[in-house]
Coordinates of C-alpha atoms and ligand atoms in Angstrom, one line a residue:
X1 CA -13.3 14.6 -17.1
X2 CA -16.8 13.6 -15.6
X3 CA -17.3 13.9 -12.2
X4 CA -16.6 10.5 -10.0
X5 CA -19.8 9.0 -8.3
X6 CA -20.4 7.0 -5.6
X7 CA -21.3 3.5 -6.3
X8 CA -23.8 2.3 -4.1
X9 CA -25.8 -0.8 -5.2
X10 CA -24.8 -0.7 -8.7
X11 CA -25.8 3.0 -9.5
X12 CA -23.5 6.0 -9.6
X13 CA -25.2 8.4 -7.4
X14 CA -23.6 12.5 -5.8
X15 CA -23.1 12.8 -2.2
X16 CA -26.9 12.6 -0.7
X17 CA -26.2 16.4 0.6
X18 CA -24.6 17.3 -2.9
X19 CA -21.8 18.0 -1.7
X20 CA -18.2 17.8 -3.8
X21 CA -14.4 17.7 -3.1
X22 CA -11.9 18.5 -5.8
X23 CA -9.0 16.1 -7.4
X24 CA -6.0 17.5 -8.2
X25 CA -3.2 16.8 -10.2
X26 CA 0.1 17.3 -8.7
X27 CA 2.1 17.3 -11.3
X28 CA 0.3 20.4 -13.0
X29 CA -2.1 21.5 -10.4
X30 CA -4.8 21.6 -12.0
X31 CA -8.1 20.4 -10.8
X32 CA -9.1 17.1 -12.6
X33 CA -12.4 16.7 -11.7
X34 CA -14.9 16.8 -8.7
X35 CA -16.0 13.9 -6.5
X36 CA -18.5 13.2 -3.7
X37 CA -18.2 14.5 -0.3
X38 CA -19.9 11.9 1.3
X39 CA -21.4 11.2 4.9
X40 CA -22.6 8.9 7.2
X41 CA -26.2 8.2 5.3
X42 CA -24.2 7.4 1.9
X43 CA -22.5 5.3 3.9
X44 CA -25.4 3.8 5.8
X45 CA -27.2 3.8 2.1
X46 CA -24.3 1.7 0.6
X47 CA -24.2 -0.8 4.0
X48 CA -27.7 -1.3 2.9
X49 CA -26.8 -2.4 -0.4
X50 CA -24.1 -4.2 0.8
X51 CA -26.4 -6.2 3.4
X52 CA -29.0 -7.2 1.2
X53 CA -27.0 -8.3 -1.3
X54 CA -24.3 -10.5 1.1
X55 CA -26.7 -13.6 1.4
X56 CA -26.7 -14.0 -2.1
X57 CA -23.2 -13.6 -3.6
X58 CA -22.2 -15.6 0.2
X59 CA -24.2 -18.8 -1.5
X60 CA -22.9 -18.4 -5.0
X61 CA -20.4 -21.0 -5.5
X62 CA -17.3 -20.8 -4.7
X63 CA -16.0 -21.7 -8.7
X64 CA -18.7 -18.7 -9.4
X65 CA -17.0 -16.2 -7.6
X66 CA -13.9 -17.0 -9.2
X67 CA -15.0 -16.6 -12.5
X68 CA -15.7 -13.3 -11.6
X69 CA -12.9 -12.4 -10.5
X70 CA -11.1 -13.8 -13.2
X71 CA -13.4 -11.6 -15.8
X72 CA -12.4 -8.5 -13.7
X73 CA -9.1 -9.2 -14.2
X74 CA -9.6 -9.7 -17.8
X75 CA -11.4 -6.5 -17.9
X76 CA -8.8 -4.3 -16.4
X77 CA -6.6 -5.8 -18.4
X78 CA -7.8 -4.4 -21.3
X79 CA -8.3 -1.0 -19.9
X80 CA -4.5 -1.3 -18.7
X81 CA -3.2 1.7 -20.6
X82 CA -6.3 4.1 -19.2
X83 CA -5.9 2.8 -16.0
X84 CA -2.1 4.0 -15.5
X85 CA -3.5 7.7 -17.2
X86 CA -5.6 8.1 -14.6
X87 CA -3.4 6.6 -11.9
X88 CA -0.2 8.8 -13.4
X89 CA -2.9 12.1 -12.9
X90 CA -4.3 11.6 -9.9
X91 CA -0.5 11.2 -7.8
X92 CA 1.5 12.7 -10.1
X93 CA 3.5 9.2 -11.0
X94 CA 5.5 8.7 -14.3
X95 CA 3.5 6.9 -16.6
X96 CA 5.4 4.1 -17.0
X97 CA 5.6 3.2 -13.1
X98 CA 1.8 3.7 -13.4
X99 CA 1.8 0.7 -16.1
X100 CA 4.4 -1.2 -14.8
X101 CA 3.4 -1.7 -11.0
X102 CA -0.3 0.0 -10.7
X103 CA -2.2 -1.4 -13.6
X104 CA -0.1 -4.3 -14.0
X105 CA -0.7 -5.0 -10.0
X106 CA -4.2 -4.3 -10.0
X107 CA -5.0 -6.9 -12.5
X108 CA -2.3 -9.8 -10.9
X109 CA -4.4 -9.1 -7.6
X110 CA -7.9 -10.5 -8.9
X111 CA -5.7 -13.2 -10.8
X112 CA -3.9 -14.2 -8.2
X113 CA -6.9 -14.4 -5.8
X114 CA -9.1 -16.1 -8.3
X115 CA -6.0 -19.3 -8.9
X116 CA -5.6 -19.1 -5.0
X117 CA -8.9 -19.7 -4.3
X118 CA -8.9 -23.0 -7.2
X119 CA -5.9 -24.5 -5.2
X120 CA -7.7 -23.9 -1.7
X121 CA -8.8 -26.8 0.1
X122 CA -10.5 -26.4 3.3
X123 CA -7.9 -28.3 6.4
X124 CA -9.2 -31.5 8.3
X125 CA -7.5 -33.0 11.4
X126 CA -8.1 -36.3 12.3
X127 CA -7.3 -37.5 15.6
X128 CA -9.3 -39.2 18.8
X129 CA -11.5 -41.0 16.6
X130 CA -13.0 -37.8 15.2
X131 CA -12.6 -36.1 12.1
X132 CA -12.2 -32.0 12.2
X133 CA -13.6 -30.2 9.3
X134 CA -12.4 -26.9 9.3
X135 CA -15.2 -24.4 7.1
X136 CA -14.8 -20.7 5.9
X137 CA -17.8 -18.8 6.0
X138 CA -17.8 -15.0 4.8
X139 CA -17.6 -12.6 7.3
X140 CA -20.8 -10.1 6.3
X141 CA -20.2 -7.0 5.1
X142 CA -16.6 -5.4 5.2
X143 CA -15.1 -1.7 5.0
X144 CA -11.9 -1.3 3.2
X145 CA -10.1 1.8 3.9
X146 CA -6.9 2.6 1.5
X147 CA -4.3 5.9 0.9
X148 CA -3.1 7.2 -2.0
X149 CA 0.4 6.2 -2.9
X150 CA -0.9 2.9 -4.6
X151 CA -5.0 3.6 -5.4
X152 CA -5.3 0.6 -7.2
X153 CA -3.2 -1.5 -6.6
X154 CA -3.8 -1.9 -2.2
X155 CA -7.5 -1.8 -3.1
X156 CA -8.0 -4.4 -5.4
X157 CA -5.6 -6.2 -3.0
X158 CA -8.4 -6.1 -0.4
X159 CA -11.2 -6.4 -2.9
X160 CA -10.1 -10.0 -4.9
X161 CA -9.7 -12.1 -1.6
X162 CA -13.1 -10.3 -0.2
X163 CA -14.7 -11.2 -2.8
X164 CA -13.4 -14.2 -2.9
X165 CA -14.5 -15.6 0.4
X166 CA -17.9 -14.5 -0.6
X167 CA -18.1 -11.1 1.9
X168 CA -20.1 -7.4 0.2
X169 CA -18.2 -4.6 0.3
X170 CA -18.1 -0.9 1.4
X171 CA -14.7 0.6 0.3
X172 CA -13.9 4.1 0.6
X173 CA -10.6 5.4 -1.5
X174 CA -8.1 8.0 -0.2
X175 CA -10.1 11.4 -1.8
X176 CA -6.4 12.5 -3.1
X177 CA -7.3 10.0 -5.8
X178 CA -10.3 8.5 -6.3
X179 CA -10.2 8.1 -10.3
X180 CA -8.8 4.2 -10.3
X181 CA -11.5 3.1 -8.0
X182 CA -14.2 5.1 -9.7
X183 CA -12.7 3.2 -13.2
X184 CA -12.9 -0.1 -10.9
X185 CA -16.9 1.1 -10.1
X186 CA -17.4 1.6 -14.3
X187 CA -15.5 -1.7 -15.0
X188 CA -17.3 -3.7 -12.7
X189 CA -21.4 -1.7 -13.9
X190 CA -19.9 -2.8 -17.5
X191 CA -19.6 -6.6 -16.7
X192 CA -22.8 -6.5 -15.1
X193 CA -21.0 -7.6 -11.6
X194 CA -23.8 -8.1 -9.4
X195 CA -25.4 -5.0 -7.8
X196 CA -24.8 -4.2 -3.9
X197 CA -21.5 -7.0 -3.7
X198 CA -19.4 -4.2 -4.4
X199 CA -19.9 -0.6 -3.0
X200 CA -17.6 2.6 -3.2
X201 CA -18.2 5.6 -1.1
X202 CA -15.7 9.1 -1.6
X203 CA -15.1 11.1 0.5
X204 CA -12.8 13.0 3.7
X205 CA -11.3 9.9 5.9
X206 CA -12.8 11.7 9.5
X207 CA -16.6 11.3 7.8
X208 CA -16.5 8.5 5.4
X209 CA -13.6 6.7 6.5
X210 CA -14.9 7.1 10.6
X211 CA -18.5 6.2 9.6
X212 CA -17.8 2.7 8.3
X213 CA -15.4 2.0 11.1
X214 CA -18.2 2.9 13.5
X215 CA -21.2 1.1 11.2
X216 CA -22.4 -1.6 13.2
X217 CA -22.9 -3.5 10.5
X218 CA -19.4 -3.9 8.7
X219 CA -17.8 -6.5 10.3
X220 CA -14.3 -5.7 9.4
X221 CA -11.7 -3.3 8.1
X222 CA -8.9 -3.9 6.2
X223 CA -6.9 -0.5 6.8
X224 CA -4.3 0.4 5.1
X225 CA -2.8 4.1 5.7
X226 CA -0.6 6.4 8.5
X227 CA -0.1 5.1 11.9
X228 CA -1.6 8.0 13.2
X229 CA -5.0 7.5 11.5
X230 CA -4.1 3.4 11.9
X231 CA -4.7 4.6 16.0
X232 CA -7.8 5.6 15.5
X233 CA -9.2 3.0 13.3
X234 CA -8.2 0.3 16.3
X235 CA -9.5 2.7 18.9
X236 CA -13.3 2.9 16.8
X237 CA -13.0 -0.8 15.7
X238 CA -11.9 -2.6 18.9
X239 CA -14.9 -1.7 21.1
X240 CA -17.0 -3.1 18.6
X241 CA -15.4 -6.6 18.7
X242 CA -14.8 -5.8 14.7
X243 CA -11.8 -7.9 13.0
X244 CA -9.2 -5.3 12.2
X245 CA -6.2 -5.4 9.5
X246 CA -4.0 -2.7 9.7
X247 CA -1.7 -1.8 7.7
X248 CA 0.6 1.3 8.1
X249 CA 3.4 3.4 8.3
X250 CA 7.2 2.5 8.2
X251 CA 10.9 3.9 8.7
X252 CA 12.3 1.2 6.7
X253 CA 16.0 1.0 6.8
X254 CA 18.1 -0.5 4.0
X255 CA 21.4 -2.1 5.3
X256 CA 24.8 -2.6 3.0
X257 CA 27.3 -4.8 4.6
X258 CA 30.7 -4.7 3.9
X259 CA 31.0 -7.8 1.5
X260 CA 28.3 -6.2 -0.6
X261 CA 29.1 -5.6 -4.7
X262 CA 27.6 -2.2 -3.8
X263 CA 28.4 -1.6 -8.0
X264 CA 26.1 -3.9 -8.9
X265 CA 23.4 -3.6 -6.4
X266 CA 23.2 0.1 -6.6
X267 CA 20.3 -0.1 -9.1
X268 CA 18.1 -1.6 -6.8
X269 CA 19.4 0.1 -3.6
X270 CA 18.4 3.1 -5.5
X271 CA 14.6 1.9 -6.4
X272 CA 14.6 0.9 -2.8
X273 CA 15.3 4.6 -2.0
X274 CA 13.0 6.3 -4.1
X275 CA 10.4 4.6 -6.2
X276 CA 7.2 6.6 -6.6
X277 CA 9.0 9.3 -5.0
X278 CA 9.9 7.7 -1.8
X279 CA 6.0 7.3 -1.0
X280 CA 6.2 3.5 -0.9
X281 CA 5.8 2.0 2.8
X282 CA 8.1 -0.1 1.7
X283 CA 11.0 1.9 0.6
X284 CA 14.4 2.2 2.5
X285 CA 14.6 5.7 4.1
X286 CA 17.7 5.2 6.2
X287 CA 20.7 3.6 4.5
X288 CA 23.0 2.0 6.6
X289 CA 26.4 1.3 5.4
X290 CA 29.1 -0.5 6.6
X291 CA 32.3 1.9 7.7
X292 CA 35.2 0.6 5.9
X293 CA 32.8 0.9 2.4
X294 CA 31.2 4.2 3.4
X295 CA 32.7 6.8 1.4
X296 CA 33.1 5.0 -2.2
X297 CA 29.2 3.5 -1.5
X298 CA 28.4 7.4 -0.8
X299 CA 30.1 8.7 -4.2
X300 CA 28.6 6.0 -6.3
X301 CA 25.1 6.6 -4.4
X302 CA 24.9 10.1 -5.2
X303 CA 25.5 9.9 -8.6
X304 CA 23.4 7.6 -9.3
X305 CA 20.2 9.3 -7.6
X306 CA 21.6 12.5 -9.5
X307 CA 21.0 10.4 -12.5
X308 CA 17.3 10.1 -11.9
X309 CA 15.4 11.7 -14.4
X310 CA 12.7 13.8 -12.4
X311 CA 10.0 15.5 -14.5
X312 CA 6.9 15.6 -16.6
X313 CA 4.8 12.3 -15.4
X314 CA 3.5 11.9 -18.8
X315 CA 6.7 11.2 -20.6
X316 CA 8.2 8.1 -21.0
X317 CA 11.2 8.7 -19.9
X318 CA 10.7 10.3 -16.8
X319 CA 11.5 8.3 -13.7
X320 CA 10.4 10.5 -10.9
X321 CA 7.1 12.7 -11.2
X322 CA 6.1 15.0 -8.6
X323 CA 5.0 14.1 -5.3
X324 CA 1.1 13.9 -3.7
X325 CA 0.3 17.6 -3.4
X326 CA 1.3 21.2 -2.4
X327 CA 0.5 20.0 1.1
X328 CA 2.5 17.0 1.1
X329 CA 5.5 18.7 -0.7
X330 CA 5.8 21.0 2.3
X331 CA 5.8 18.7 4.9
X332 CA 8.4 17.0 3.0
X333 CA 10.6 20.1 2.7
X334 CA 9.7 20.8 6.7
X335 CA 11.4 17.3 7.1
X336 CA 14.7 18.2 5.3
X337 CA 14.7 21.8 7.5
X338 CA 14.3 19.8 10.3
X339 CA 17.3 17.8 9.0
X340 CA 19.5 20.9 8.4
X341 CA 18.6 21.9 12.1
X342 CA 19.2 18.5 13.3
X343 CA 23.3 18.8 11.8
X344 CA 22.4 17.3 8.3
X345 CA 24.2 17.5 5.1
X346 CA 22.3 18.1 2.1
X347 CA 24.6 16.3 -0.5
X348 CA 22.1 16.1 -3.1
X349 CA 18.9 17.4 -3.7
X350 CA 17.2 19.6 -1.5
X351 CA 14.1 21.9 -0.7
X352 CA 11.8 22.9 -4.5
X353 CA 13.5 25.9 -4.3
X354 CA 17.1 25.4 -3.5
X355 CA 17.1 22.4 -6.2
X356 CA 14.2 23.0 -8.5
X357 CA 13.0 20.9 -11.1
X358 CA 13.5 22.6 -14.7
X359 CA 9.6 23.0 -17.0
X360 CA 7.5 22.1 -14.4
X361 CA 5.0 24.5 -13.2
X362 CA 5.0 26.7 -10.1
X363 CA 1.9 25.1 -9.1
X364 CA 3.2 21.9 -9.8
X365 CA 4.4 19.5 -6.1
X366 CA 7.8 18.6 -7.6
X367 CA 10.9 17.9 -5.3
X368 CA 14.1 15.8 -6.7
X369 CA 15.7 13.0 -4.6
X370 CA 17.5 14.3 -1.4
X371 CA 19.6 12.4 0.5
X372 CA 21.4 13.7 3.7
X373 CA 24.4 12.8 5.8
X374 CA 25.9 13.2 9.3
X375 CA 22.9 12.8 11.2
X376 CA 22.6 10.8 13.9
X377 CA 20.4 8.2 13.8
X378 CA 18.9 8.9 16.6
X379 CA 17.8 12.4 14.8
X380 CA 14.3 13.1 14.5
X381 CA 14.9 13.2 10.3
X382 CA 16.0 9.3 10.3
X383 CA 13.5 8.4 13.0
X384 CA 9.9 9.5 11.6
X385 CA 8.2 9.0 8.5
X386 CA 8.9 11.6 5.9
X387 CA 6.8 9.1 2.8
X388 CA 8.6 11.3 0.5
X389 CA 12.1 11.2 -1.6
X390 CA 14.3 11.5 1.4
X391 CA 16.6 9.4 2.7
X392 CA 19.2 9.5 5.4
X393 CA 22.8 7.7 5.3
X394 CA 24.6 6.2 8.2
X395 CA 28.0 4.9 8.5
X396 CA 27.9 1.4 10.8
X397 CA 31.0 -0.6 12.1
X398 CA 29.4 -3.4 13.4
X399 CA 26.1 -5.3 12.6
X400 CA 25.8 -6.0 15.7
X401 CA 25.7 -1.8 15.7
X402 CA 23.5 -1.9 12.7
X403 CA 20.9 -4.3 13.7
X404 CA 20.7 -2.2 16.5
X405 CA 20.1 1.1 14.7
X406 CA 17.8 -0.8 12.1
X407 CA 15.6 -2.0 15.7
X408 CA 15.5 1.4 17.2
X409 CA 12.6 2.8 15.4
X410 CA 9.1 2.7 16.8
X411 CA 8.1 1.0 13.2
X412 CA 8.8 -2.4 12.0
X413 CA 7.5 -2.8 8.6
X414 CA 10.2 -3.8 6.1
X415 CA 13.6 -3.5 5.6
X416 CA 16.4 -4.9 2.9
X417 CA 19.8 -6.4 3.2
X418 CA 22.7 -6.2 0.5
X419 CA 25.3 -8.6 0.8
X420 CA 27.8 -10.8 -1.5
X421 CA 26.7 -13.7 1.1
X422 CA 23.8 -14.2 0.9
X423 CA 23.6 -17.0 4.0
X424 CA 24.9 -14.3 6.3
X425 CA 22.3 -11.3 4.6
X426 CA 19.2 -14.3 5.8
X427 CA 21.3 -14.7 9.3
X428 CA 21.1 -10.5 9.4
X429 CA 17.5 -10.3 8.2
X430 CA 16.3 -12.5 11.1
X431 CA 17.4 -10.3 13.9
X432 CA 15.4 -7.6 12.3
X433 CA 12.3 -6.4 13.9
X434 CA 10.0 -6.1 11.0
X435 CA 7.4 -8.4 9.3
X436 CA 9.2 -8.3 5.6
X437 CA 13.0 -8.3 5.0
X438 CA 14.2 -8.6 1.5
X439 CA 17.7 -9.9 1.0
X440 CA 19.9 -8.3 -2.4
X441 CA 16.5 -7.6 -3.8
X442 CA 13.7 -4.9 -2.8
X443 CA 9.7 -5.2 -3.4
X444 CA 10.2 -8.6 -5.1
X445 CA 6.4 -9.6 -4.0
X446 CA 4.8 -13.4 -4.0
X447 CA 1.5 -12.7 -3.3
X448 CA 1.5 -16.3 -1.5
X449 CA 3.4 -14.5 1.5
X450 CA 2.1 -12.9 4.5
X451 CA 2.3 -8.9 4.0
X452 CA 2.3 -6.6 7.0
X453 CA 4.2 -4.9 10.0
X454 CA 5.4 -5.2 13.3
X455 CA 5.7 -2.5 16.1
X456 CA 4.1 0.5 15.1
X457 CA 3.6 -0.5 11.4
X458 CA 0.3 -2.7 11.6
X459 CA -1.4 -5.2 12.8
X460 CA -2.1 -8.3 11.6
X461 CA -1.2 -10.0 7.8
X462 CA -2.4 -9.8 4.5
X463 CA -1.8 -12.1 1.4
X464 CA -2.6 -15.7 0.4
X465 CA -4.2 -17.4 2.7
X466 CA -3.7 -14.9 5.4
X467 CA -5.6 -12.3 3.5
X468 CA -8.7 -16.0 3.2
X469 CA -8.1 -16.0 6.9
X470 CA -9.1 -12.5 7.7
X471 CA -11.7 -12.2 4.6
X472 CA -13.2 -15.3 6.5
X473 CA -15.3 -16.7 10.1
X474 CA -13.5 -20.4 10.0
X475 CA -15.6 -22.9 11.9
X476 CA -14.5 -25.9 13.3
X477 CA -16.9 -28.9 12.9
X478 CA -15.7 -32.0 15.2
X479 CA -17.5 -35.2 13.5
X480 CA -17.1 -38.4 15.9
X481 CA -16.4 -41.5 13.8
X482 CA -19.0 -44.7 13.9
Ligands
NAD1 P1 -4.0 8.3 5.9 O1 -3.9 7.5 7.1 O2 -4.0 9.8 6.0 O3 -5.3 7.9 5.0 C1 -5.5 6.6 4.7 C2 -7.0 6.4 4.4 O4 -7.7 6.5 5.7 C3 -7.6 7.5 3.5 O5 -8.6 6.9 2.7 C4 -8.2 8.4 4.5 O6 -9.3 9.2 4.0 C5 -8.7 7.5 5.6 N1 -9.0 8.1 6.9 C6 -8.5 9.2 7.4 N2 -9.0 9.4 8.7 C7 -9.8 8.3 8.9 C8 -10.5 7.9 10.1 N3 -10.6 8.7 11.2 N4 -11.2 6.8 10.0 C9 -11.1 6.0 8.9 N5 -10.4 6.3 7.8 C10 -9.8 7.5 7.8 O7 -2.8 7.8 5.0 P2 -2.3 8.4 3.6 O8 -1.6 9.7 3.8 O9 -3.4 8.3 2.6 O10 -1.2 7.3 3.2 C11 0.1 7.4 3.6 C12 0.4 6.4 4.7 O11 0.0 5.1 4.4 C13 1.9 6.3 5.0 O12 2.0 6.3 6.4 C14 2.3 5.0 4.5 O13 3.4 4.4 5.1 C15 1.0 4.2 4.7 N6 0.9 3.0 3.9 C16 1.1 1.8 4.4 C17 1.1 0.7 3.6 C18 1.3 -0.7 4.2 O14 1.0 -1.7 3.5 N7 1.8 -0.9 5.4 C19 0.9 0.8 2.2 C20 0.7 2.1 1.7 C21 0.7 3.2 2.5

């Protein structure tokens, strides 16, 4: 595979020092290919770009810019199946969840912004004689920051609606996979997008990541990544009077009342659980279940997540590939020590080496789906983000008690609620602290509604018109009537 390139005012270009990381897959371990490691002057060099080509691509009309987002779409459209390849070998994601949700995503983000932006009609107020006119102008250059559990997918989600409201970007992938956005970089140099708009630098997230949070000229950054990192983004941004999205971590829990046809909701209970090998912010970590249904939800639970078919990403079939990387498969496996430690059962699953994955290689980062009981919820295992396929199941008698176990995390990103009532599941879902809730259904996504966290899990909302909000400076023009 060629080496990826940073893409800095329509050229692929090395690191200006030379320099080079390595991307593996985790699914094999072998290295896939080399990519830049940047610093702060390909940064500054691709700001540059960025600068001198904002006026232009700020006064192209509006109907223009949609046009080309539509022909992106288009584009990656027809590069779907190559796409998902390279997503499926850089994270070490079946195949078909690559297709499914990552290329499939990727392109419904550009079309989605590009009919969004059609229907958009700017707000007036009329009132006192006058006539408010409320504009959107672009806000300059922006930095967008993303991780690597969906590469394509959460960067094109910042990239259509930037574009869209006319802004030049400097993005910067997670370097544990850079090959989407690099494909993003070819697909856009193909079209003959328009030099400078759009600017990709690689790279480690304390050099490249730090330097366009600190560059004085990107105006904002749309983060989306760990809480920890999220911290530090705010505490470099908010000095600098910068508008900052951030989206990040969660301890999501996933509640099952006792009315709930747990038989037929087990399917998505389950996705909820451990899609993309539990390394969706999104999924449901800590299952809640009412008492009185406890032990038959438990038996049915287990044997379905026994069912999943964990294995070779690159067949069909599989349903669970490996997770990120060596690295990330031992903190993972730390986690379900900890749990052990804590008073944890392991009823399935388990550490790589107590429940190994049959043909996969040693240096493959393969774990199967564990799920734990007895804990308290209180334990450090049920409390902190693991991001990998563990989850930890809790018996409740009230919801009163359950709403208060769902609360008692420091995150508040999303959560889901399974019930055969589905008035009393949107009661429940109110009273929890978190800025998604979905109710007998999990990642069900219309990209109309506001995304993003509460507590500890973000700042801030993406999507629709919240994502024109923050992609935009809206000026209010007050015109007195004759
Ligand atoms: P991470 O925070 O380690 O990295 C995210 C990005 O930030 C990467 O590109 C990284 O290089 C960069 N980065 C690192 N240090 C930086 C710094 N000092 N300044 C600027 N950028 C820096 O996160 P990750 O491990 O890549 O992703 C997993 C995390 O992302 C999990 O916590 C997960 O919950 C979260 N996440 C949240 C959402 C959401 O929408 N809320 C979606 C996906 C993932």
């Amino acid at each position: 595979m060629d080496p990826v390139l940073n893409f800095v005012d329509g050229s692929f270009l090395p690191a200006n020092t030379g320099l080079t990381l390595e991307t593996i897959n985790p699914a094999t371990g072998a290295v896939l290919t080399t990519l830049p490691r940047s610093d702060q002057t390909d940064v500054d060099n691709a700001t540059k770009a960025a600068m001198a080509a904002a006026p232009k691509w700020a006064s192209t009309p509006i109907d223009e810019r949609i046009h080309w987002l539509q022909r992106l779409a288009d584009a990656l459209e027809e590069e779907a199946e190559t796409v998902a390849q390279l997503e499926s070998m850089d994270t070490g994601k079946p195949i078909s969840l690559a297709l499914r949700v990552d290329a499939t995503r990727s392109v419904a983000n550009f079309r989605f912004f590009a009919e969004h932006g059609l229907r958009h009609e700017d707000a007036t107020f009329i009132s006192n004689g006058a006539t408010n006119h409320v504009h959107r102008k672009p806000v300059g250059v922006v930095g967008l920051i993303t991780p690597w559990n969906l590469p394509l997918y959460l960067l094109t989600w910042k990239v259509a609606p930037a574009l869209l409201m006319g802004n030049a970007i400097v993005a910067k992938p997670s370097e544990l996979t850079p090959l989407t956005a690099n494909h993003l970089a070819k697909v856009m140099h193909r079209i003959g997008f328009p030099p400078g708009v759009f600017n990709l630098v690689h790279g480690l997230g304390h050099e490249v990541g730090q330097a366009i949070v600190e560059h004085a000229d990107i105006r904002a950054i749309s983060f989306t990544g760990g809480t920890a990192t999220g911290k530090i983004v705010a505490a470099t941004a908010a000095p600098l009077f910068k508008k900052i999205s951030l989206e990040l971590g969660g301890k999501n829990a996933t509640i099952v009342l006792k009315d709930a046809p747990f038989d037929d909701m087990m399917e998505g209970i389950v996705r909820a659980s451990f899609t993309n090998s539990g390394q969706v912010c999104l999924c449901g970590s800590r299952l809640l279940v009412h008492a009185s249904i406890y032990e038959a939800f438990r038996e049915k639970f287990v044997a379905a997540v026994e069912g999943i078919v964990v294995g070779d990403p690159q067949i069909e079939t599989t349903v669970m590939g490996s997770v990120i990387s060596k690295e990330h498969q031992a903190k993972v496996e730390s986690y379900i020590d900890l749990g052990i430690e804590e008073g944890g059962v392991v009823l399935t699953g388990g550490k790589a080496c107590d429940a190994p994955v049959q043909g996969v290689p040693a240096s493959a980062a393969f774990l199967r789906p564990t799920v734990f009981e007895g804990l308290s919820h209180e334990a450090r295992t049920a409390r902190e983000e693991i991001f990998g396929p563990v989850v930890t199941l809790h018996a409740f008698q009230t919801e009163e008690e359950a709403i208060a176990i769902a609360n008692a995390t420091q995150y508040g990103l999303a959560g889901s609620v399974w019930t055969g009532d589905v008035e009393r599941g949107h009661a429940f879902a109110q009273r929890l602290e978190t800025g998604i809730v979905w109710v007998n259904t999990w990642l069900n996504r219309d990209l109309r509604t506001p995304f993003g966290g509460v507590k500890d899990s973000g700042v801030g909302r993406e999507g629709g018109d919240w994502s024109m909000n923050f992609f935009s400076e809206l000026t209010n023009i007050c015109v007195q009537q004759p």
